[in-house]
Coordinates of C-alpha atoms in Angstrom, one line a residue:
M264 CA 8.5 -25.8 124.1
S265 CA 5.6 -28.3 124.3
E266 CA 3.1 -28.6 121.6
R267 CA -0.6 -27.7 122.4
P268 CA -3.2 -30.3 121.6
S269 CA -5.4 -29.7 118.6
T270 CA -8.9 -28.4 119.4
A271 CA -10.5 -28.4 115.9
F272 CA -14.3 -28.6 115.9
V273 CA -16.3 -30.2 113.1
S274 CA -20.1 -29.7 113.1
E275 CA -22.1 -32.8 112.8
Q276 CA -25.4 -31.1 111.7
L277 CA -26.5 -28.3 109.3
V278 CA -27.2 -24.8 110.5
P279 CA -30.9 -24.0 110.4
P280 CA -31.9 -21.6 107.5
R281 CA -32.5 -18.0 108.3
P282 CA -35.8 -16.3 107.4
A283 CA -36.0 -14.5 104.1
P284 CA -35.2 -10.8 104.2
V285 CA -38.1 -8.4 104.5
R286 CA -39.0 -6.9 101.1
D287 CA -38.0 -3.3 101.1
S288 CA -39.6 -2.2 97.8
G289 CA -43.1 -1.5 96.8
I290 CA -45.8 1.0 97.9
V291 CA -46.3 -0.7 101.3
S292 CA -42.6 -0.6 102.1
L293 CA -42.4 3.0 101.0
F294 CA -45.3 4.0 103.3
H295 CA -43.8 2.1 106.2
S296 CA -40.2 3.4 105.8
R297 CA -40.9 7.0 104.8
L298 CA -44.4 8.0 106.1
F299 CA -45.2 5.9 109.1
N300 CA -41.8 5.0 110.6
S301 CA -42.1 7.2 113.6
P302 CA -44.8 9.0 115.6
T303 CA -43.6 12.4 114.3
N304 CA -43.8 11.2 110.7
I305 CA -47.2 9.6 111.3
L306 CA -48.5 13.0 112.6
L307 CA -47.0 14.9 109.7
T308 CA -48.4 12.5 107.2
I309 CA -51.9 12.8 108.6
L310 CA -51.7 16.6 108.6
S311 CA -50.4 16.6 105.0
V312 CA -53.2 14.4 103.9
L313 CA -55.8 16.5 105.6
L314 CA -54.3 19.7 104.0
L315 CA -54.3 18.2 100.6
Y316 CA -57.9 17.0 101.0
Y317 CA -59.2 20.4 102.1
T318 CA -57.4 22.2 99.3
L319 CA -57.1 19.9 96.3
V320 CA -60.6 18.4 96.4
P321 CA -62.5 21.8 96.6
S322 CA -60.1 23.2 93.9
I323 CA -60.8 20.3 91.5
K324 CA -64.5 20.5 92.2
F325 CA -64.5 24.3 91.6
L326 CA -62.3 24.3 88.5
L327 CA -63.5 21.1 86.7
I328 CA -66.5 19.3 88.2
D329 CA -68.9 22.2 89.0
A330 CA -67.4 24.5 86.3
V331 CA -69.5 26.0 83.5
W332 CA -67.8 25.3 80.2
Q333 CA -70.2 26.9 77.7
G334 CA -72.1 30.1 77.8
E335 CA -72.5 33.6 76.2
S336 CA -73.1 35.8 79.2
R337 CA -73.1 36.1 83.0
T338 CA -76.5 34.4 83.2
D339 CA -75.0 31.1 82.2
C340 CA -72.6 31.3 85.1
L341 CA -75.2 32.0 87.8
A342 CA -76.8 29.3 89.8
P343 CA -80.4 29.6 88.4
G344 CA -79.1 29.6 84.8
A345 CA -76.6 26.7 85.3
G346 CA -79.1 24.5 87.1
Q347 CA -76.5 23.2 89.6
A348 CA -73.8 24.4 92.0
V349 CA -71.7 26.8 90.0
G350 CA -67.9 26.6 89.9
A351 CA -65.5 28.3 87.6
C352 CA -67.0 30.4 84.8
W353 CA -64.8 29.4 81.8
P354 CA -67.0 31.2 79.2
F355 CA -65.6 34.4 80.8
V356 CA -62.1 33.3 79.9
Q357 CA -63.1 32.3 76.4
A358 CA -64.8 35.7 75.8
K359 CA -61.8 37.7 77.2
F360 CA -59.0 35.4 76.0
A361 CA -58.0 37.9 73.2
Q362 CA -57.7 40.7 75.7
F363 CA -55.6 38.5 78.0
V364 CA -53.1 37.9 75.2
Y365 CA -53.2 41.2 73.1
G366 CA -54.7 43.8 75.4
F367 CA -56.2 46.6 73.4
Y368 CA -54.0 45.9 70.3
P369 CA -56.1 46.5 67.2
E370 CA -57.7 43.3 66.0
P371 CA -56.7 43.7 62.3
E372 CA -53.1 44.0 63.3
R373 CA -52.9 41.1 65.8
W374 CA -51.2 39.0 63.2
R375 CA -48.1 41.0 63.9
V376 CA -48.1 39.9 67.5
N377 CA -48.6 36.3 66.5
L378 CA -45.7 36.5 64.0
T379 CA -43.5 38.0 66.7
F380 CA -44.3 35.2 69.1
A381 CA -43.7 32.6 66.4
L382 CA -40.3 34.1 65.4
G383 CA -39.2 34.4 69.0
A384 CA -40.1 30.8 69.7
L385 CA -38.4 29.5 66.6
L386 CA -35.2 31.4 67.4
M387 CA -35.2 30.5 71.0
L388 CA -35.8 26.8 70.5
P389 CA -32.4 26.0 69.0
L390 CA -30.7 27.9 71.8
L391 CA -32.4 25.7 74.4
I392 CA -31.3 22.4 72.6
P393 CA -27.8 21.5 73.7
R394 CA -26.7 19.9 70.4
A395 CA -28.3 22.3 68.0
P396 CA -25.8 23.6 65.4
A397 CA -24.9 27.2 64.6
K398 CA -25.6 28.4 68.1
A399 CA -23.4 31.5 67.7
A400 CA -25.2 32.7 64.6
N401 CA -28.6 31.9 66.1
A402 CA -27.7 33.8 69.3
A403 CA -26.6 36.8 67.3
V404 CA -29.9 36.8 65.4
F405 CA -32.0 36.3 68.6
F406 CA -30.2 38.9 70.8
I407 CA -29.4 41.5 68.2
A408 CA -31.6 41.3 65.1
F409 CA -34.8 40.0 66.6
P410 CA -35.4 42.9 69.1
V411 CA -35.1 45.4 66.2
L412 CA -37.4 43.3 64.0
A413 CA -39.9 42.8 66.9
Y414 CA -40.0 46.6 67.5
F415 CA -40.9 47.4 63.9
L416 CA -43.4 44.5 63.9
L417 CA -45.2 45.4 67.1
H418 CA -44.9 49.2 67.0
G419 CA -44.8 49.9 63.3
G420 CA -43.4 53.0 61.6
G421 CA -40.6 53.4 59.1
L422 CA -37.1 54.8 58.8
R423 CA -35.9 58.1 57.3
G424 CA -32.2 57.4 57.7
F425 CA -29.6 54.8 58.8
A426 CA -26.4 54.8 60.7
L427 CA -24.8 57.8 59.0
S428 CA -27.7 60.0 59.7
W429 CA -28.1 58.7 63.2
S430 CA -24.5 59.3 64.0
A431 CA -24.6 62.8 62.7
D432 CA -27.8 63.6 64.6
A433 CA -26.4 62.2 67.9
L434 CA -23.1 64.0 67.6
E435 CA -24.8 67.2 66.6
A436 CA -27.1 67.0 69.6
L437 CA -24.2 66.3 71.9
A438 CA -22.2 69.2 70.6
G439 CA -25.3 71.5 70.9
S440 CA -25.8 70.4 74.5
F441 CA -22.1 71.2 75.3
V442 CA -22.5 74.7 73.7
G443 CA -25.8 75.4 75.5
A444 CA -24.6 74.3 78.9
G445 CA -21.3 76.2 78.5
H446 CA -23.1 79.4 77.6
K447 CA -25.4 79.1 80.5
L448 CA -22.6 78.4 82.9
G449 CA -20.4 81.1 81.4
A450 CA -23.2 83.7 81.8
S451 CA -23.3 83.2 85.5
A452 CA -21.3 85.6 87.6
S453 CA -19.5 82.9 89.6
F454 CA -16.2 81.1 89.8
A455 CA -17.5 78.5 87.3
A456 CA -17.7 81.0 84.4
P457 CA -14.3 80.1 83.0
L458 CA -15.3 76.4 83.1
G459 CA -18.5 77.3 81.1
H460 CA -16.5 79.1 78.5
A461 CA -14.2 76.0 78.2
I462 CA -17.2 73.7 77.8
A463 CA -18.7 76.0 75.1
A464 CA -15.4 76.1 73.3
F465 CA -15.2 72.3 73.4
G466 CA -18.8 72.1 72.0
S467 CA -17.9 74.5 69.2
A468 CA -14.8 72.5 68.3
L469 CA -16.8 69.3 68.2
T470 CA -19.3 71.0 65.9
M471 CA -16.5 71.9 63.5
A472 CA -15.1 68.4 63.7
I473 CA -18.3 66.7 62.7
A474 CA -19.1 69.3 60.0
P475 CA -18.2 66.9 57.2
L476 CA -20.5 64.2 58.6
T477 CA -23.4 66.6 59.0
W478 CA -22.9 67.9 55.5
L479 CA -23.0 64.3 54.2
R480 CA -26.2 63.7 56.2
D481 CA -27.8 66.8 54.7
Q482 CA -26.9 65.6 51.2
I483 CA -28.3 62.2 51.9
Q484 CA -31.6 63.5 53.3
S485 CA -32.1 65.8 50.4
S486 CA -32.1 62.9 47.9
A487 CA -35.2 60.9 46.8
S488 CA -33.9 57.6 48.2
A489 CA -32.3 58.8 51.4
L490 CA -32.8 55.6 53.3
W491 CA -31.2 53.4 50.7
I492 CA -28.3 55.7 50.1
D493 CA -27.7 55.9 53.8
L494 CA -27.8 52.1 54.1
A495 CA -25.4 51.7 51.1
G496 CA -23.0 54.2 52.6
T497 CA -23.1 52.5 56.0
A498 CA -22.6 49.1 54.4
A499 CA -19.6 50.3 52.4
I500 CA -17.9 52.0 55.3
T501 CA -18.5 49.1 57.7
S502 CA -17.5 46.4 55.2
V503 CA -14.2 48.2 54.3
L504 CA -13.3 48.7 58.0
L505 CA -14.0 45.1 58.8
F506 CA -12.0 44.0 55.7
L507 CA -9.0 46.0 56.8
L508 CA -9.2 45.1 60.5
A509 CA -9.4 41.4 59.6
G510 CA -6.2 41.4 57.6
G511 CA -7.0 43.1 54.3
F512 CA -6.3 41.1 51.1
R513 CA -4.8 38.2 53.0
N514 CA -7.4 37.3 55.6
G515 CA -10.2 39.9 55.3
W516 CA -12.4 38.3 52.7
A517 CA -14.5 36.2 55.1
A518 CA -15.2 39.3 57.2
L519 CA -16.1 41.2 54.1
L520 CA -18.6 38.5 52.9
R521 CA -20.2 38.3 56.4
S522 CA -20.7 42.1 56.5
V523 CA -22.2 42.1 53.0
A524 CA -24.5 39.2 53.9
V525 CA -25.7 41.0 57.1
F526 CA -26.5 44.2 55.2
A527 CA -28.2 42.3 52.5
A528 CA -30.4 40.7 55.1
I529 CA -31.2 44.1 56.6
A530 CA -32.2 45.3 53.2
L531 CA -34.5 42.4 52.7
V532 CA -36.2 43.0 56.1
M533 CA -36.6 46.7 55.2
V534 CA -38.3 45.8 51.9
A535 CA -40.5 43.2 53.6
L536 CA -41.7 45.7 56.3
R537 CA -41.8 48.6 53.8
L538 CA -39.6 50.7 56.1
D539 CA -38.7 53.0 53.3
R540 CA -42.4 53.8 52.7
G541 CA -43.6 54.5 56.2
G542 CA -43.6 50.9 57.4
L543 CA -46.5 49.1 59.1
P544 CA -49.3 51.2 60.8
V545 CA -48.1 52.6 64.1
V546 CA -49.7 51.0 67.2
D547 CA -49.0 53.0 70.3
T548 CA -47.6 51.1 73.3
R549 CA -50.5 52.3 75.4
L550 CA -52.7 49.9 73.4
W551 CA -50.4 47.0 74.2
G552 CA -51.5 44.7 77.1
G553 CA -52.0 41.3 78.4
L554 CA -49.5 38.5 77.9
L555 CA -47.8 40.6 75.2
V556 CA -46.7 43.3 77.7
T557 CA -45.7 40.6 80.3
L558 CA -43.4 38.8 77.9
V559 CA -41.9 42.0 76.4
V560 CA -41.1 43.4 79.9
S561 CA -39.8 40.1 81.3
V562 CA -37.8 38.9 78.3
T563 CA -36.2 42.4 77.9
G564 CA -35.5 42.6 81.6
I565 CA -33.9 39.2 81.7
V566 CA -31.8 39.6 78.6
A567 CA -30.6 43.1 79.4
S568 CA -30.0 42.6 83.1
L569 CA -27.6 39.7 82.7
P570 CA -24.8 41.6 80.9
I571 CA -25.4 44.6 83.2
G572 CA -25.0 42.3 86.2
I573 CA -21.8 40.7 84.8
A574 CA -20.3 44.2 84.1
L575 CA -21.2 45.4 87.6
A576 CA -19.9 42.2 89.3
L577 CA -16.6 42.5 87.5
G578 CA -16.5 46.3 88.3
R579 CA -17.0 45.7 92.0
R580 CA -14.0 43.4 92.0
S581 CA -11.9 45.7 89.9
A582 CA -8.6 47.0 91.1
I583 CA -9.3 50.5 89.6
P584 CA -10.8 52.5 92.5
L585 CA -13.1 54.7 90.3
I586 CA -14.7 51.7 88.6
R587 CA -15.1 49.8 91.9
I588 CA -16.6 52.8 93.7
F589 CA -19.1 53.4 90.9
S590 CA -20.1 49.8 90.7
V591 CA -20.6 49.6 94.5
A592 CA -22.6 52.8 94.6
F593 CA -24.8 51.7 91.6
I594 CA -25.5 48.3 93.1
E595 CA -26.3 49.5 96.6
F596 CA -28.5 52.4 95.3
W597 CA -30.7 50.2 93.0
R598 CA -30.9 47.4 95.6
G599 CA -32.0 49.9 98.2
V600 CA -34.9 51.3 96.2
P601 CA -38.2 49.4 95.8
L602 CA -39.2 48.5 92.2
I603 CA -42.4 50.5 92.5
T604 CA -40.3 53.6 93.2
V605 CA -38.1 52.8 90.2
L606 CA -41.2 52.5 87.9
F607 CA -42.7 55.7 89.2
F608 CA -39.4 57.6 88.7
A609 CA -38.9 56.2 85.2
T610 CA -42.5 57.0 84.2
Y611 CA -43.2 60.4 85.8
M612 CA -39.9 61.9 87.0
L613 CA -37.5 61.0 84.2
P614 CA -39.2 63.2 81.6
L615 CA -38.7 66.2 83.8
F616 CA -34.9 65.9 83.5
L617 CA -34.9 65.5 79.7
P618 CA -34.8 68.3 77.2
G619 CA -38.1 69.7 76.1
N620 CA -37.8 68.3 72.5
F621 CA -36.7 64.9 73.6
T622 CA -39.2 62.2 74.6
V623 CA -38.9 58.5 75.5
D624 CA -41.8 56.1 75.2
G625 CA -43.4 55.1 78.5
L626 CA -42.8 51.4 77.9
V627 CA -39.2 52.0 77.0
R628 CA -38.7 54.0 80.2
V629 CA -40.1 51.0 82.2
L630 CA -37.9 48.6 80.4
I631 CA -34.8 50.6 81.2
G632 CA -35.7 50.9 84.9
I633 CA -36.4 47.2 85.2
A634 CA -33.2 46.2 83.4
L635 CA -31.1 48.4 85.7
F636 CA -33.0 47.2 88.8
A637 CA -32.6 43.5 87.9
G638 CA -29.0 44.1 86.9
A639 CA -28.0 45.3 90.3
Y640 CA -29.5 42.1 91.9
N641 CA -27.9 39.8 89.3
A642 CA -24.5 41.5 90.0
E643 CA -24.5 40.3 93.6
V644 CA -25.5 36.8 92.5
I645 CA -22.7 36.7 89.9
R646 CA -20.2 38.1 92.4
G647 CA -20.9 35.2 94.6
G648 CA -19.9 32.9 91.7
L649 CA -16.7 34.9 91.1
Q650 CA -15.7 34.6 94.7
A651 CA -16.0 30.8 94.4
I652 CA -13.3 30.6 91.8
P653 CA -9.9 29.7 93.4
R654 CA -7.2 32.4 93.0
G655 CA -5.0 29.8 91.4
Q656 CA -7.1 29.8 88.3
V657 CA -6.4 33.5 87.7
E658 CA -2.8 33.1 88.5
A659 CA -2.4 30.2 86.1
A660 CA -4.0 32.2 83.4
S661 CA -1.6 35.1 84.1
A662 CA 1.3 32.7 83.9
L663 CA 0.1 31.5 80.5
G664 CA 0.1 35.2 79.3
L665 CA -3.7 35.5 79.0
S666 CA -5.1 39.1 79.1
Y667 CA -7.7 40.3 81.6
W668 CA -10.5 39.9 79.2
K669 CA -9.5 36.4 78.0
T670 CA -9.0 35.3 81.6
N671 CA -12.5 36.3 82.6
G672 CA -14.1 35.3 79.3
L673 CA -12.6 31.9 78.9
I674 CA -11.8 30.8 82.5
V675 CA -13.4 32.7 85.3
L676 CA -16.9 33.6 84.0
P677 CA -17.9 30.2 82.6
Q678 CA -17.2 28.6 85.9
A679 CA -18.7 31.4 87.9
L680 CA -22.0 31.4 85.9
R681 CA -22.2 27.6 86.2
H682 CA -22.0 28.0 90.0
V683 CA -24.8 30.6 90.2
I684 CA -27.3 29.1 87.8
P685 CA -29.9 28.5 90.6
G686 CA -29.5 32.0 91.9
L687 CA -29.8 33.6 88.5
V688 CA -32.9 31.6 87.5
N689 CA -34.4 32.4 90.8
S690 CA -33.9 36.1 90.0
F691 CA -35.4 35.6 86.5
I692 CA -38.5 33.9 87.9
A693 CA -38.9 36.7 90.5
L694 CA -38.6 39.3 87.7
F695 CA -41.2 37.5 85.6
K696 CA -43.7 37.7 88.4
D697 CA -42.7 41.3 89.3
T698 CA -43.9 42.4 85.9
S699 CA -47.4 42.7 87.4
L700 CA -46.2 45.9 89.1
V701 CA -46.2 47.8 85.8
S702 CA -49.9 48.1 86.1
I703 CA -49.3 50.8 88.7
V704 CA -47.8 53.0 85.9
A705 CA -50.8 52.5 83.5
L706 CA -49.4 49.6 81.6
F707 CA -51.8 46.6 81.4
D708 CA -49.9 43.4 81.8
L709 CA -51.6 40.0 82.2
L710 CA -52.9 40.8 85.7
G711 CA -53.7 44.3 84.8
Q712 CA -55.7 43.2 81.8
L713 CA -57.6 40.7 84.0
R714 CA -58.5 43.5 86.4
A715 CA -59.8 45.6 83.4
S716 CA -61.8 42.6 82.2
L717 CA -63.4 42.1 85.6
A718 CA -64.9 45.6 85.3
D719 CA -67.2 44.4 82.5
P720 CA -70.7 44.1 84.0
N721 CA -71.7 41.6 81.3
W722 CA -69.6 39.0 83.2
S723 CA -70.0 40.1 86.8
T724 CA -70.7 36.9 88.7
P725 CA -69.5 35.6 92.1
T726 CA -67.1 33.1 90.5
T727 CA -65.7 35.3 87.7
L728 CA -62.9 36.8 89.9
F729 CA -61.7 33.4 91.1
T730 CA -61.8 32.0 87.6
G731 CA -59.7 34.8 86.1
F732 CA -57.1 34.6 88.8
A733 CA -56.9 30.8 88.5
F734 CA -56.3 31.2 84.7
T735 CA -53.6 33.8 85.0
G736 CA -52.0 31.9 87.9
F737 CA -51.8 28.8 85.7
I738 CA -50.1 30.8 83.0
Y739 CA -47.5 32.2 85.5
F740 CA -47.0 28.7 86.9
V741 CA -46.3 27.2 83.4
F742 CA -43.7 29.8 82.6
C743 CA -42.0 29.8 86.0
F744 CA -42.1 26.0 86.3
G745 CA -40.6 25.7 82.8
M746 CA -37.7 28.0 83.6
S747 CA -37.1 26.1 86.8
R748 CA -37.0 22.7 85.2
Y749 CA -34.8 23.9 82.3
S750 CA -32.4 25.4 84.8
L751 CA -32.2 22.1 86.6
S752 CA -31.4 20.3 83.3
V753 CA -28.7 22.9 82.4
E754 CA -27.2 22.6 85.9
H755 CA -27.2 18.8 85.7
R756 CA -25.5 18.9 82.3
L757 CA -22.8 21.4 83.1
N758 CA -21.9 19.7 86.4
A759 CA -21.5 16.3 84.8
H760 CA -17.8 16.2 86.0
R761 CA -19.0 16.2 89.6
R762 CA -21.1 13.1 89.4
H763 CA -18.2 10.8 89.1

């Protein structure tokens, strides 16, 4: 083999320098690369600028520049009185601000609404902070104790008994309904008469079984301090049961101390609100209105619909046919009915199906209807998250010996809820805005209170309507935007493992 000659090349001069790279940062580069990099983007940019110009500029001019900020009547918001082009009439908002917040709530009692708002904010704030301590205790107080406290603060009234009397009354009413229905069914000359006699016999047996409890209730109610005796009896029975269930003398002392502490706190609240002496003055829910009703309906609907949705989602995936069929029927029924129909049925039709001596407050009926309606929608959102969990997770939990409830509570549901945070928050935001529909059933929410305020002739001006809707729209935007941004932060924090 012959060797090839070497053809190495050595440059005798330097390579000329290349030009510096074009700067790709800064406002000019941003415009060039994002807004004017193609004919289509140039056209869209021009259209967007024109749209912003013809919407933002008039809005800012109406709401801020040409607005009337001080005044005492409609005359100050009219063109001759203002002496210039008139924009938003903010004196109208100042004059009606109390109605927008409290509705027709009596003015001497509005401190109760302020106290409820303050307690709710103080209890909710630690739940929203990721590293706040004692979240379990705080959640228990917010979701269990606070609704009861808020009811007695906002509605007023006292107590005539506690859990023992309530249990006896409920069981006695249940037994009486069985007996009454059985007698009516047995009196009919049909094939169902034997079934009626059986139902009546069951009701009579239930009456005899609860006779000791009803006797104890009668003895308690006949005493001078019926409420405190009932509370003490309830505390004693509950504490002893928790002590025994937690392990008795070996491990039950902690449960006993917690139970005693809880009932001591209940007693302090009863003393503070004078529940044993009639409580605070009663304020009928028909006098509630404004932001108060909006927050009560939305917060109650959001908090109550989430566990309902979880239960229905798990029931729809259940292997038990009866539970699965009931869950599917419930979800499809409530999703197929408009919310307005639900509100009308809960307000006007539901009392027709109740016994004559049994009434439910109109606001409570609306809260129940909205909670069930929103729960059906949340069930489908949560079911989507459950289907995203691989089957291997459940199989691994079964291999470790975990029960059905531990598997769902510790493994499946935490992951499923993390997947559907955007969908759930979207449902919550929609529910918050849908609270305006309660005005159809004679409940004055924020928008309903605005419509009522617009009927005041003392503030009838061409700009009052737009000012009121701009103000209420800003309030809705603040709450909805806050929920949206917080959900993004929660989603970002819980999905930290996917960013690496």
